[in-house]
PDB file of C-alpha atoms in Angstrom:
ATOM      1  CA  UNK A  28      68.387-129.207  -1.440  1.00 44.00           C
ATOM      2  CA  UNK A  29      65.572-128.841  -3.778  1.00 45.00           C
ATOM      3  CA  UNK A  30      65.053-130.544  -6.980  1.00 48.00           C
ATOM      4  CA  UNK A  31      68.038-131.116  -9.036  1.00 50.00           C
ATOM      5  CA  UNK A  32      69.299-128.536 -11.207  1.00 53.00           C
ATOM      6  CA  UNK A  33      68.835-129.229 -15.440  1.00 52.00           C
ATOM      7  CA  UNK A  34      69.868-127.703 -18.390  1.00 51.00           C
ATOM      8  CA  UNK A  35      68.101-127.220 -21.712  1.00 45.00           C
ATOM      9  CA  UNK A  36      69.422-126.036 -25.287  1.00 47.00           C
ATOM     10  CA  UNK A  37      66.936-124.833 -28.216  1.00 45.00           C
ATOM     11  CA  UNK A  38      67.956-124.612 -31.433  1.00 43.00           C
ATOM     12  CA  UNK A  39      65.313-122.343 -32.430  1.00 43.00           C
ATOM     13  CA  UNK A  40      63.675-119.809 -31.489  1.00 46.00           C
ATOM     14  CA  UNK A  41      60.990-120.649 -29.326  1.00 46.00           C
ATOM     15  CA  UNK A  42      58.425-120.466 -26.136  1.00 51.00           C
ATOM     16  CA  UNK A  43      60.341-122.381 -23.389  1.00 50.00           C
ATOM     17  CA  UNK A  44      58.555-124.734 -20.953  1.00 51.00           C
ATOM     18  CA  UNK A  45      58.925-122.184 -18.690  1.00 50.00           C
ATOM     19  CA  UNK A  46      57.360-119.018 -20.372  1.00 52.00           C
ATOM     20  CA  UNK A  47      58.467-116.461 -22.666  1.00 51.00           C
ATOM     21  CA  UNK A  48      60.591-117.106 -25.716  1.00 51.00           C
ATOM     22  CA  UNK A  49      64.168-118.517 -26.202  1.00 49.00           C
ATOM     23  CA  UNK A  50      66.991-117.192 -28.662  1.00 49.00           C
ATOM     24  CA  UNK A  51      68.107-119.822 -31.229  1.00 44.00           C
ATOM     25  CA  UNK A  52      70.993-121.526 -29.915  1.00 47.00           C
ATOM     26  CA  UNK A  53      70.457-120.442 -26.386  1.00 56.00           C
ATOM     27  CA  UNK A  54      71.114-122.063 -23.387  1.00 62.00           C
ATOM     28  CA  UNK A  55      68.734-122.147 -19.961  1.00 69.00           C
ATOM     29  CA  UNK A  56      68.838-123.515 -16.596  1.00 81.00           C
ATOM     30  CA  UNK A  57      66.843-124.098 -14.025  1.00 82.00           C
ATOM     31  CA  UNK A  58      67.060-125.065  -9.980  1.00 86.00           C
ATOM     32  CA  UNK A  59      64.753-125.374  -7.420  1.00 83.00           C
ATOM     33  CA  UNK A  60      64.800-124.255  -3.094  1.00 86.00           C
ATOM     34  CA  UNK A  61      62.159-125.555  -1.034  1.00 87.00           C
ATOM     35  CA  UNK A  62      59.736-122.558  -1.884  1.00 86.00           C
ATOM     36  CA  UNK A  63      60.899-121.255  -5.488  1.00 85.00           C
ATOM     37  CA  UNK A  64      61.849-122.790  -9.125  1.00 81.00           C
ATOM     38  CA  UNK A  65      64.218-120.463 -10.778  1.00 81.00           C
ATOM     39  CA  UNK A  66      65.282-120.337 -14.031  1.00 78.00           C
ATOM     40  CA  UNK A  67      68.362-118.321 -15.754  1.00 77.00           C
ATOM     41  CA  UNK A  68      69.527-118.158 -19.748  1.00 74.00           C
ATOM     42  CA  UNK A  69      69.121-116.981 -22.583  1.00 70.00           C
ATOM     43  CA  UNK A  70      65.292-116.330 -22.784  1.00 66.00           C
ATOM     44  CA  UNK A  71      63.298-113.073 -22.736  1.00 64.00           C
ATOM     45  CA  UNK A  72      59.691-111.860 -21.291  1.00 61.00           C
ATOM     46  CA  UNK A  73      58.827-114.807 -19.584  1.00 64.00           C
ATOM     47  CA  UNK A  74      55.629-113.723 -18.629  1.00 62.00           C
ATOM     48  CA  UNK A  75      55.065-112.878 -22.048  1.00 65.00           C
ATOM     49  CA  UNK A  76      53.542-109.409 -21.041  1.00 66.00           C
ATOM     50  CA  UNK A  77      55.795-106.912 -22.564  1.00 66.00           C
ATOM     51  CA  UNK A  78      57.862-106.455 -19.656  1.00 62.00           C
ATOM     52  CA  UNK A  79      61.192-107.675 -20.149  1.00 59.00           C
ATOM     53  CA  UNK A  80      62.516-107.315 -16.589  1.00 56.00           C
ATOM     54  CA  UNK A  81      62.824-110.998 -16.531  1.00 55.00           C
ATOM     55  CA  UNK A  82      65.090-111.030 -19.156  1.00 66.00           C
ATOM     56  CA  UNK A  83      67.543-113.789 -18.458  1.00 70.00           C
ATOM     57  CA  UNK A  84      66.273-114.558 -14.783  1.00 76.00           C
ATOM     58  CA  UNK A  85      63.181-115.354 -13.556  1.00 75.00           C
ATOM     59  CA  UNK A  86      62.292-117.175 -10.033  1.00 76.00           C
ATOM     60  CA  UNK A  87      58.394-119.326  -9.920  1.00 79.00           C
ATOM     61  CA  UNK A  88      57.121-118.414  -6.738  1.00 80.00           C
ATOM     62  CA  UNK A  89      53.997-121.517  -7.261  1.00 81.00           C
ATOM     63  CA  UNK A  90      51.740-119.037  -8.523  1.00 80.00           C
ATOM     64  CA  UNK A  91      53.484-116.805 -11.720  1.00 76.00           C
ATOM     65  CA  UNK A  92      56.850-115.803 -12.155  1.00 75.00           C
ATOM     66  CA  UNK A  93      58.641-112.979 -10.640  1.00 76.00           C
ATOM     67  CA  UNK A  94      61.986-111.444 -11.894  1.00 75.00           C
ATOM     68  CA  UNK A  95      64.753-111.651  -8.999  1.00 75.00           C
ATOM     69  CA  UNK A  96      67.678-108.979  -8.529  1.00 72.00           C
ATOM     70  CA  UNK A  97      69.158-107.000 -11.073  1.00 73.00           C
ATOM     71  CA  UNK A  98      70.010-108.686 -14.469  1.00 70.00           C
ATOM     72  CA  UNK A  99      73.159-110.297 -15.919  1.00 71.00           C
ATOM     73  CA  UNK A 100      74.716-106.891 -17.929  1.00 67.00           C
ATOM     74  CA  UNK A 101      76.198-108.432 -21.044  1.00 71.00           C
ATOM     75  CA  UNK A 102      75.649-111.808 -20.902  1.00 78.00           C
ATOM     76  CA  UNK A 103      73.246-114.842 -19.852  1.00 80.00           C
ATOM     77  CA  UNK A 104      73.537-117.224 -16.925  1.00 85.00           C
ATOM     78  CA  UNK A 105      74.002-120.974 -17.998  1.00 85.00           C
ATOM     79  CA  UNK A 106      74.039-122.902 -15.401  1.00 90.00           C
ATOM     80  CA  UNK A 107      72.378-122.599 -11.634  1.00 91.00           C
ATOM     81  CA  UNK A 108      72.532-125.034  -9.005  1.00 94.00           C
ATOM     82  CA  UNK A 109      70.727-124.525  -5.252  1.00 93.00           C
ATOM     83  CA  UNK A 110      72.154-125.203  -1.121  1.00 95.00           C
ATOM     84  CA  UNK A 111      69.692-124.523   1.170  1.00 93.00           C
ATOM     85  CA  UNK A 112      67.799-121.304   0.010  1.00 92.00           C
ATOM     86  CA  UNK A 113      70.963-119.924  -1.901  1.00 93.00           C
ATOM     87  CA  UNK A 114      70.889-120.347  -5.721  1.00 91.00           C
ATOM     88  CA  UNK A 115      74.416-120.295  -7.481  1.00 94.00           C
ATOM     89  CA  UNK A 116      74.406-119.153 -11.174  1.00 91.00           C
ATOM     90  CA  UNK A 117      77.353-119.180 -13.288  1.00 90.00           C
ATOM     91  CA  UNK A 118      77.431-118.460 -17.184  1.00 88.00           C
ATOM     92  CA  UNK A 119      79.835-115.840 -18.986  1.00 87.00           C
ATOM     93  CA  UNK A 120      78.264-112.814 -17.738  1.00 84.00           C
ATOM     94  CA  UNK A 121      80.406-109.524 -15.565  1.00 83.00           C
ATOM     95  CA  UNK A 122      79.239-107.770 -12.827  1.00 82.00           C
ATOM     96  CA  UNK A 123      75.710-108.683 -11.821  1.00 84.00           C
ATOM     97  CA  UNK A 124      73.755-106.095 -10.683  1.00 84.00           C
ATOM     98  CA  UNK A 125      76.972-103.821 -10.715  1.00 84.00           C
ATOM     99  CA  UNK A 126      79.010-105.821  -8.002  1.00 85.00           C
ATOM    100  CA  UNK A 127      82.869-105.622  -9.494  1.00 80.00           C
ATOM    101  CA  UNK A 128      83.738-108.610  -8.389  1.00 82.00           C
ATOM    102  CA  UNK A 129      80.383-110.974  -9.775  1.00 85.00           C
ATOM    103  CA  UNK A 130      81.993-112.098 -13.072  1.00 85.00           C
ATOM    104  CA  UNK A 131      81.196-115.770 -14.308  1.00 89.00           C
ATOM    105  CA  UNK A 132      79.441-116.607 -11.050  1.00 91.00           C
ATOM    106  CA  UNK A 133      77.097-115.050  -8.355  1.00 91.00           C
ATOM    107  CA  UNK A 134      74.917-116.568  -5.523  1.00 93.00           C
ATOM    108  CA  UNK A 135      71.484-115.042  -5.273  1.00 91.00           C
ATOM    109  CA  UNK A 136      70.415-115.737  -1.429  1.00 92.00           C
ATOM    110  CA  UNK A 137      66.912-114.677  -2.408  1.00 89.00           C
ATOM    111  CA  UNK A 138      67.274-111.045  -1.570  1.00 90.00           C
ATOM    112  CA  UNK A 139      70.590-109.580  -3.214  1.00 91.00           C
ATOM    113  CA  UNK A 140      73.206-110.903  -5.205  1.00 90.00           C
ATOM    114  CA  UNK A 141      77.072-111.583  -4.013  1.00 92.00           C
ATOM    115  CA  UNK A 142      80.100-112.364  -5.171  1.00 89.00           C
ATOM    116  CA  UNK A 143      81.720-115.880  -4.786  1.00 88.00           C
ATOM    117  CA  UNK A 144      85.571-114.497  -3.732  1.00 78.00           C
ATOM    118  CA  UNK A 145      87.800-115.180  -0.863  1.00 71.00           C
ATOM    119  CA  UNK A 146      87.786-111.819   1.095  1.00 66.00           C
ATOM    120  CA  UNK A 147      91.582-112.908   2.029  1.00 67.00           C
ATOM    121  CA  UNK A 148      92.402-113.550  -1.538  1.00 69.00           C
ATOM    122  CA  UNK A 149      90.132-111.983  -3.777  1.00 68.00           C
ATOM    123  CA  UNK A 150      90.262-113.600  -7.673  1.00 71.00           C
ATOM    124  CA  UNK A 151      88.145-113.306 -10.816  1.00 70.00           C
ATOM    125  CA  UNK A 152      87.334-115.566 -13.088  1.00 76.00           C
ATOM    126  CA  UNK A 153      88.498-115.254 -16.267  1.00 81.00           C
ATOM    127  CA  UNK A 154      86.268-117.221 -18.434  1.00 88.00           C
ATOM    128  CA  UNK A 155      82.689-118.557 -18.361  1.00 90.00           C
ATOM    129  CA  UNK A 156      81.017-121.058 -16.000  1.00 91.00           C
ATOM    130  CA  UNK A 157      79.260-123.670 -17.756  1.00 91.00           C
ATOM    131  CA  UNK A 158      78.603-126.530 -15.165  1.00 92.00           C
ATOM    132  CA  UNK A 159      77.905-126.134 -11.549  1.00 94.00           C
ATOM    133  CA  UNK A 160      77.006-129.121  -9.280  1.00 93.00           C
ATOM    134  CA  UNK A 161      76.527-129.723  -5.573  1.00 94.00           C
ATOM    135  CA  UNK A 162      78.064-132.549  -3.965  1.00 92.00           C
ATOM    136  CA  UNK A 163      77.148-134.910  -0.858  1.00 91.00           C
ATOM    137  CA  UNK A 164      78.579-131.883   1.557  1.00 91.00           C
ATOM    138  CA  UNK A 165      76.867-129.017   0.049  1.00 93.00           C
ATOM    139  CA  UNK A 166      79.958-127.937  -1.172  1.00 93.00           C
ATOM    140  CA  UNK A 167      79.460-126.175  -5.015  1.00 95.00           C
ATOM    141  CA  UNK A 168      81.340-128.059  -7.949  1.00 93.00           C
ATOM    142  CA  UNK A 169      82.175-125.297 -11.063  1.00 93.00           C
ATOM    143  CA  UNK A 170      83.229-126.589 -14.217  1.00 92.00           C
ATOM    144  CA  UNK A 171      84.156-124.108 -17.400  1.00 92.00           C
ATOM    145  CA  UNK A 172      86.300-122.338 -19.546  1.00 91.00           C
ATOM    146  CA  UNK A 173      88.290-120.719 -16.498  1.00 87.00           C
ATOM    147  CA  UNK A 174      92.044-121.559 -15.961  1.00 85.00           C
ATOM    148  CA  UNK A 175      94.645-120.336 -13.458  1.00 81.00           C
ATOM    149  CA  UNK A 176      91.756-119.469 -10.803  1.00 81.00           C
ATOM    150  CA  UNK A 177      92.923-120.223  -7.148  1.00 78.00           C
ATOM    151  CA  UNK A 178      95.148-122.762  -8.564  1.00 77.00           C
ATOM    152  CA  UNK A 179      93.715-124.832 -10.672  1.00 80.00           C
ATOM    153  CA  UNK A 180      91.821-124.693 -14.181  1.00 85.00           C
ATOM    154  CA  UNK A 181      88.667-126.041 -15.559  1.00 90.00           C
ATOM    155  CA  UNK A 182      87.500-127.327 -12.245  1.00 90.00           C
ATOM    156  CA  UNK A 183      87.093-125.984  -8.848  1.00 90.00           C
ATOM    157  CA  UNK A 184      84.720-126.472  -5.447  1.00 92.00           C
ATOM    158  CA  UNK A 185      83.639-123.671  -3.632  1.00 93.00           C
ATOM    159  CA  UNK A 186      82.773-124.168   0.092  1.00 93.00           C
ATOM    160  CA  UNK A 187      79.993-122.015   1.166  1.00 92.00           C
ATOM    161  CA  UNK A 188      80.502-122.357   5.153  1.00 91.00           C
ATOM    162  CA  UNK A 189      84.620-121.589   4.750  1.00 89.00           C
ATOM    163  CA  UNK A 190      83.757-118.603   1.691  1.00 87.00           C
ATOM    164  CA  UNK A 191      86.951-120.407   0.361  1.00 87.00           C
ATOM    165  CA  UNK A 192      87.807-122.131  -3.253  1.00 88.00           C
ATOM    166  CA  UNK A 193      89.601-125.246  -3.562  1.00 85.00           C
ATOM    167  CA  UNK A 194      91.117-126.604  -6.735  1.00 81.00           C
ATOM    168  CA  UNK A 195      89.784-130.157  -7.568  1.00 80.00           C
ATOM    169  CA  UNK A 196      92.294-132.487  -8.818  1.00 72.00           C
ATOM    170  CA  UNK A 197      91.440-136.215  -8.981  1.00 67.00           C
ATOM    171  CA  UNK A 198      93.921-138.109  -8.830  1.00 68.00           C
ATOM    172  CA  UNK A 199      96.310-135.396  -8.336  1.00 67.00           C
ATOM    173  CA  UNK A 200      95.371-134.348 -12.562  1.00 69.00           C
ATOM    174  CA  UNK A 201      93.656-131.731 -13.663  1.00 71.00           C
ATOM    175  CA  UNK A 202      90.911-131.478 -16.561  1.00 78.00           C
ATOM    176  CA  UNK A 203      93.120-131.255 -20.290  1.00 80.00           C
ATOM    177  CA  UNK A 204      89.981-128.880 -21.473  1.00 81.00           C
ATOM    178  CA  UNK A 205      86.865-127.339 -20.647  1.00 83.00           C
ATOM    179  CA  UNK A 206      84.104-128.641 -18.437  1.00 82.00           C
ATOM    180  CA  UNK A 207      80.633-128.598 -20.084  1.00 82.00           C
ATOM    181  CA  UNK A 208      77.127-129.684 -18.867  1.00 71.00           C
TER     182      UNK A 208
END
């Protein structure tokens, strides 16, 4: 699964731990598969060479870092999470690399982007993703701003295998509010 996924805030502008400089009051994330460390927010020319094709995304490959698919449009990821060699990012962000239906969340599987929809039952999102988790079955958590998606607001699992959402109601409640990291 990789290491586990973290999320950093600056409150200045400033270089990142990563490489190339963060926006005051941005948000970043990063998550790891067994060959590359990615990294996804609101952070610009990571190499610091004048080439801002990494804007927003960025993947360590153990030697420098490499920009991976086409960016994020209008917004910035804000929260990634890995299964196997797939990483998951979610943020408020439409249409990554021009797919209609990648709004709020996308899964990079290290070559192209998709979009995380039933292809029964096809839904967007209608708000950002701010939290994304993986649980004990490799099954993707997604907490945010969302409501009324697939049934349920705030909170919902996405099963990679099935290409199905679930709503996630403990106890048979929902969240009252947003779900943050």
């Amino acid at each position: 699964m990789g290491a586990p996924s973290r999320t950093h805030r600056t409150t200045r502008t400033r270089t990142t731990p990563y490489g190339g400089t963060a926006a005051a009051g941005s948000r970043w994330a990063t998550a790891s598969t067994a060959a590359w460390r990615y990294a996804g927010g609101g952070f610009f020319d990571v190499n610091q060479d004048g080439n801002e094709t990494d804007n927003r995304r960025a993947g360590w490959d153990g030697t420098s870092w490499q920009h991976f698919g086409q960016g994020f449009g209008n917004g910035s990821p804000e929260a990634l999470a890995a299964i196997g060699d797939d990483i998951y990012v979610g943020g408020g962000f439409n249409n990554v690399a021009g797919i209609p239906d990648a709004d709020e969340i996308a899964r990079w599987d290290g070559t192209q982007w998709h979009a995380l929809i039933e292809p029964s039952n096809p839904q967007d999102m209608d708000d950002d993703v701010n939290a994304l988790a993986v649980d004990a079955d490799s099954t993707l958590l997604v907490g945010g701003d969302f409501e009324d998606f697939y049934g349920t607001d705030f909170l919902a699992r996405w099963d990679p295998v099935a290409q199905d959402w679930d709503a996630i109601t403990p106890g048979g409640m929902s969240p009252n509010g947003p779900i943050n990291a």
